[in-house]
Amino acid sequence: SQTIHQWPATLVQPVGSPLSLECTVEGTSNPNLYWYRQAAGRGLQLLFYSVGIGQISSEVPQNLSASRPQDRQFILSSKKLLLSDSGFYLCAWSRTGRELFFGEGSRLTVL
Amino acid sequence: KNEVEQSPQNLTAQEGEFITINCSYSVGISALHWLQQHPGGGIVSLFMLSSGKKKHGRLIATINIQEKHSSLHITASHPRDSAVYICAVLPLNTDKLIFGTGTRLQVFP
């Protein structure tokens, strides 16, 4: 069966520190992969979208970046975190957009 | 104006009540998702609709493509139904979903 794992679940980081959130998918191949952010009281905002290895589309200008080194691995990174990067980050996968599976989420607090 | 609007934003109910959450959108779509987000943050997909109606247990989802509107109904609501319900649409010719801001439901015993 298809599963998606995301870690770490919770992260508290100081301003200016680096970030790495990892997401892996099992049970499918060549999925579309997504990183979303959900700020407190707001809807899901698409950050990055990938249709294949090394193919990343950035939706929102920011100090975050994403990479897809393997077919089923998606990584969200930052070299220097800002206070405004705090939020709940969700990884998701889909084959055609008609089915949709989310990871458990990573709650990031930047102090 | 958001491309996906949900109403109400917040909803409280007594256990056993029938609940309706609405979603209106302004773009042509190929599919619409209803998602459930529990207090811990995890999101699960409840339904994916492209036409008509789907039922799963006490949950019913309907969509009217012509009117660009969908509803999620919960019959005989229960405190464990308390969650945020999110509508998301898949516009035509894209793989990128557009999300509503969610409806926070609290069901009291």
CSV table of C-alpha atoms in Angstrom, one decimal:
chain,number,residue,atom,x,y,z
A,1,SER,CA,0.0,0.0,0.0
A,2,GLN,CA,1.1,3.6,-0.5
A,3,THR,CA,2.4,5.4,2.5
A,4,ILE,CA,4.2,8.7,3.0
A,5,HIS,CA,6.5,9.6,5.9
A,6,GLN,CA,7.6,13.0,7.0
A,7,TRP,CA,10.1,14.0,9.7
A,8,PRO,CA,10.9,15.5,12.0
A,9,ALA,CA,7.4,15.9,13.5
A,10,THR,CA,8.4,18.9,15.7
A,11,LEU,CA,11.3,21.3,15.4
A,12,VAL,CA,12.3,24.4,17.4
A,13,GLN,CA,15.1,26.3,15.7
A,14,PRO,CA,16.7,29.7,16.3
A,15,VAL,CA,16.5,32.5,13.7
A,16,GLY,CA,19.4,32.1,11.3
A,17,SER,CA,19.8,28.4,11.7
A,18,PRO,CA,19.4,25.9,8.8
A,19,LEU,CA,16.4,23.7,8.2
A,20,SER,CA,15.9,20.3,6.6
A,21,LEU,CA,12.6,18.5,6.5
A,22,GLU,CA,12.4,15.2,4.7
A,23,CYS,CA,9.6,13.3,3.1
A,24,THR,CA,9.6,9.8,1.6
A,25,VAL,CA,6.9,8.0,-0.3
A,26,GLU,CA,6.5,4.2,-0.5
A,27,GLY,CA,4.3,2.0,-2.7
A,28,THR,CA,4.2,4.1,-5.8
A,29,SER,CA,6.6,5.4,-8.5
A,30,ASN,CA,7.0,8.7,-10.2
A,31,PRO,CA,4.5,10.6,-7.9
A,32,ASN,CA,3.9,14.3,-8.0
A,33,LEU,CA,5.3,15.6,-4.7
A,34,TYR,CA,4.2,18.8,-2.9
A,35,TRP,CA,5.4,20.9,0.1
A,36,TYR,CA,2.7,23.0,1.7
A,37,ARG,CA,2.8,25.4,4.6
A,38,GLN,CA,-0.1,26.1,6.9
A,39,ALA,CA,0.3,29.2,9.0
A,40,ALA,CA,-1.8,29.6,12.1
A,41,GLY,CA,-5.5,30.2,11.2
A,42,ARG,CA,-4.8,30.1,7.4
A,43,GLY,CA,-5.3,27.7,4.6
A,44,LEU,CA,-2.7,25.5,3.0
A,45,GLN,CA,-0.2,27.4,0.8
A,46,LEU,CA,1.7,25.5,-1.9
A,47,LEU,CA,5.5,26.1,-1.6
A,48,PHE,CA,7.0,23.6,-4.0
A,49,TYR,CA,5.9,21.1,-6.5
A,50,SER,CA,7.8,18.4,-8.3
A,51,VAL,CA,6.9,16.1,-11.2
A,52,GLY,CA,10.2,14.2,-11.2
A,53,ILE,CA,13.7,13.9,-10.0
A,54,GLY,CA,15.5,17.2,-10.0
A,55,GLN,CA,12.4,19.0,-11.3
A,56,ILE,CA,11.2,21.6,-8.8
A,57,SER,CA,8.6,24.4,-9.3
A,58,SER,CA,8.6,27.2,-6.7
A,59,GLU,CA,5.3,28.8,-6.1
A,60,VAL,CA,6.2,31.5,-3.5
A,61,PRO,CA,9.4,33.6,-3.3
A,62,GLN,CA,11.0,32.9,0.0
A,63,ASN,CA,14.2,31.8,1.7
A,64,LEU,CA,13.2,28.1,1.4
A,65,SER,CA,14.3,25.6,-1.2
A,66,ALA,CA,13.4,22.1,-2.2
A,67,SER,CA,15.2,19.2,-3.7
A,68,ARG,CA,14.2,15.8,-5.1
A,69,PRO,CA,17.3,13.7,-5.1
A,70,GLN,CA,15.4,10.4,-5.6
A,71,ASP,CA,12.0,9.6,-7.2
A,72,ARG,CA,10.3,9.2,-3.8
A,73,GLN,CA,12.3,11.6,-1.7
A,74,PHE,CA,11.4,15.3,-1.3
A,75,ILE,CA,13.4,17.6,1.0
A,76,LEU,CA,12.6,21.1,2.2
A,77,SER,CA,15.5,23.2,3.2
A,78,SER,CA,16.6,26.6,4.3
A,79,LYS,CA,20.1,28.0,4.9
A,80,LYS,CA,18.9,30.7,7.4
A,81,LEU,CA,15.5,30.5,9.0
A,82,LEU,CA,13.3,33.6,9.6
A,83,LEU,CA,10.7,34.1,12.3
A,84,SER,CA,8.1,34.1,9.5
A,85,ASP,CA,9.1,30.6,8.5
A,86,SER,CA,7.3,29.2,11.6
A,87,GLY,CA,4.3,27.1,10.7
A,88,PHE,CA,3.1,23.6,10.0
A,89,TYR,CA,4.6,22.0,6.9
A,90,LEU,CA,3.0,19.2,5.1
A,91,CYS,CA,4.3,16.9,2.4
A,92,ALA,CA,1.9,15.3,0.0
A,93,TRP,CA,1.9,13.1,-3.1
A,94,SER,CA,-0.4,12.5,-5.9
A,95,ARG,CA,-0.3,10.7,-9.3
A,96,THR,CA,-2.8,12.8,-11.2
A,97,GLY,CA,-4.2,15.2,-8.6
A,98,ARG,CA,-7.2,12.9,-8.3
A,99,GLU,CA,-5.9,11.0,-5.3
A,100,LEU,CA,-4.1,12.8,-2.6
A,101,PHE,CA,-2.1,11.6,0.4
A,102,PHE,CA,-0.5,13.7,3.1
A,103,GLY,CA,2.4,13.1,5.5
A,104,GLU,CA,1.9,13.6,9.2
A,105,GLY,CA,3.2,17.1,9.1
A,106,SER,CA,6.2,18.9,10.7
A,107,ARG,CA,5.6,21.8,13.2
A,108,LEU,CA,8.4,24.3,13.0
A,109,THR,CA,8.8,27.1,15.6
A,110,VAL,CA,11.5,29.6,14.9
A,111,LEU,CA,12.6,31.6,17.9
B,1,LYS,CA,-11.7,37.0,-3.5
B,2,ASN,CA,-10.4,33.5,-2.9
B,3,GLU,CA,-11.0,31.0,-5.7
B,4,VAL,CA,-12.3,28.5,-3.1
B,5,GLU,CA,-14.7,29.8,-0.4
B,6,GLN,CA,-15.9,27.7,2.4
B,7,SER,CA,-18.8,28.4,4.8
B,8,PRO,CA,-19.2,28.5,7.7
B,9,GLN,CA,-15.7,29.2,9.0
B,10,ASN,CA,-16.6,27.8,12.4
B,11,LEU,CA,-19.4,25.5,13.4
B,12,THR,CA,-20.5,24.1,16.7
B,13,ALA,CA,-23.0,21.4,17.1
B,14,GLN,CA,-24.6,19.1,19.7
B,15,GLU,CA,-24.0,15.4,19.3
B,16,GLY,CA,-26.5,13.8,16.9
B,17,GLU,CA,-27.1,16.9,14.8
B,18,PHE,CA,-27.0,16.9,11.0
B,19,ILE,CA,-24.2,19.1,9.8
B,20,THR,CA,-23.6,20.8,6.4
B,21,ILE,CA,-20.4,22.5,5.2
B,22,ASN,CA,-20.3,24.3,1.9
B,23,CYS,CA,-17.7,25.0,-0.7
B,24,SER,CA,-18.0,27.3,-3.6
B,25,TYR,CA,-15.3,27.8,-6.3
B,26,SER,CA,-14.8,30.1,-9.2
B,27,VAL,CA,-12.7,28.0,-11.7
B,28,GLY,CA,-13.4,25.1,-13.9
B,29,ILE,CA,-12.3,21.9,-12.2
B,30,SER,CA,-11.6,18.3,-12.9
B,31,ALA,CA,-12.0,17.1,-9.3
B,32,LEU,CA,-12.8,18.3,-5.8
B,33,HIS,CA,-11.4,16.9,-2.5
B,34,TRP,CA,-12.9,17.0,0.9
B,35,LEU,CA,-10.1,16.7,3.6
B,36,GLN,CA,-10.2,16.3,7.3
B,37,GLN,CA,-7.5,17.8,9.6
B,38,HIS,CA,-7.5,16.6,13.2
B,39,PRO,CA,-6.1,18.7,16.1
B,40,GLY,CA,-2.7,17.0,15.8
B,41,GLY,CA,-2.4,18.4,12.2
B,42,GLY,CA,-2.5,15.3,10.1
B,43,ILE,CA,-4.7,15.5,7.0
B,44,VAL,CA,-6.7,12.7,5.5
B,45,SER,CA,-8.6,12.7,2.3
B,46,LEU,CA,-12.3,11.9,2.8
B,47,PHE,CA,-13.7,12.2,-0.7
B,48,MET,CA,-12.6,12.9,-4.2
B,49,LEU,CA,-15.6,14.0,-6.4
B,50,SER,CA,-15.9,14.9,-10.0
B,51,SER,CA,-19.7,14.6,-10.2
B,52,GLY,CA,-22.8,13.6,-8.3
B,53,LYS,CA,-22.6,12.2,-4.8
B,54,LYS,CA,-20.5,9.9,-2.6
B,55,LYS,CA,-21.3,8.4,0.7
B,56,HIS,CA,-19.0,6.8,3.3
B,57,GLY,CA,-20.5,5.9,6.6
B,58,ARG,CA,-22.1,9.0,8.1
B,59,LEU,CA,-20.4,11.3,5.6
B,60,ILE,CA,-22.0,12.4,2.4
B,61,ALA,CA,-20.4,14.6,-0.2
B,62,THR,CA,-22.2,16.2,-3.2
B,63,ILE,CA,-21.1,18.4,-6.0
B,64,ASN,CA,-22.9,20.5,-8.6
B,65,ILE,CA,-20.4,21.2,-11.4
B,66,GLN,CA,-22.7,23.7,-13.2
B,67,GLU,CA,-23.2,25.7,-10.0
B,68,LYS,CA,-19.5,25.3,-8.9
B,69,HIS,CA,-20.6,24.2,-5.5
B,70,SER,CA,-20.1,21.2,-3.2
B,71,SER,CA,-21.4,20.2,0.2
B,72,LEU,CA,-20.2,17.9,2.9
B,73,HIS,CA,-22.8,16.5,5.2
B,74,ILE,CA,-22.3,14.6,8.5
B,75,THR,CA,-25.3,12.7,9.8
B,76,ALA,CA,-25.7,11.9,13.5
B,77,SER,CA,-22.6,13.9,14.4
B,78,HIS,CA,-20.3,12.7,17.1
B,79,PRO,CA,-17.6,14.5,19.2
B,80,ARG,CA,-14.9,12.5,17.3
B,81,ASP,CA,-16.0,14.4,14.1
B,82,SER,CA,-14.5,17.5,15.6
B,83,ALA,CA,-11.9,18.6,13.2
B,84,VAL,CA,-11.1,21.1,10.4
B,85,TYR,CA,-12.7,20.2,7.1
B,86,ILE,CA,-11.0,21.5,4.0
B,87,CYS,CA,-12.3,21.7,0.5
B,88,ALA,CA,-9.7,21.6,-2.3
B,89,VAL,CA,-10.2,21.8,-6.0
B,90,LEU,CA,-8.1,20.6,-8.9
B,91,PRO,CA,-8.4,23.2,-11.7
B,92,LEU,CA,-8.6,21.9,-15.3
B,93,ASN,CA,-5.2,21.2,-17.0
B,94,THR,CA,-3.2,21.4,-13.8
B,95,ASP,CA,-1.9,19.1,-11.0
B,96,LYS,CA,-1.9,21.9,-8.4
B,97,LEU,CA,-4.8,22.0,-5.9
B,98,ILE,CA,-6.4,25.2,-4.6
B,99,PHE,CA,-7.4,25.0,-1.0
B,100,GLY,CA,-10.2,26.6,1.0
B,101,THR,CA,-9.3,28.0,4.4
B,102,GLY,CA,-11.3,25.3,6.2
B,103,THR,CA,-14.3,24.9,8.4
B,104,ARG,CA,-13.6,24.3,12.1
B,105,LEU,CA,-16.2,21.9,13.5
B,106,GLN,CA,-16.7,21.2,17.2
B,107,VAL,CA,-19.3,18.7,18.2
B,108,PHE,CA,-20.2,18.7,21.9
B,109,PRO,CA,-21.6,15.7,23.8
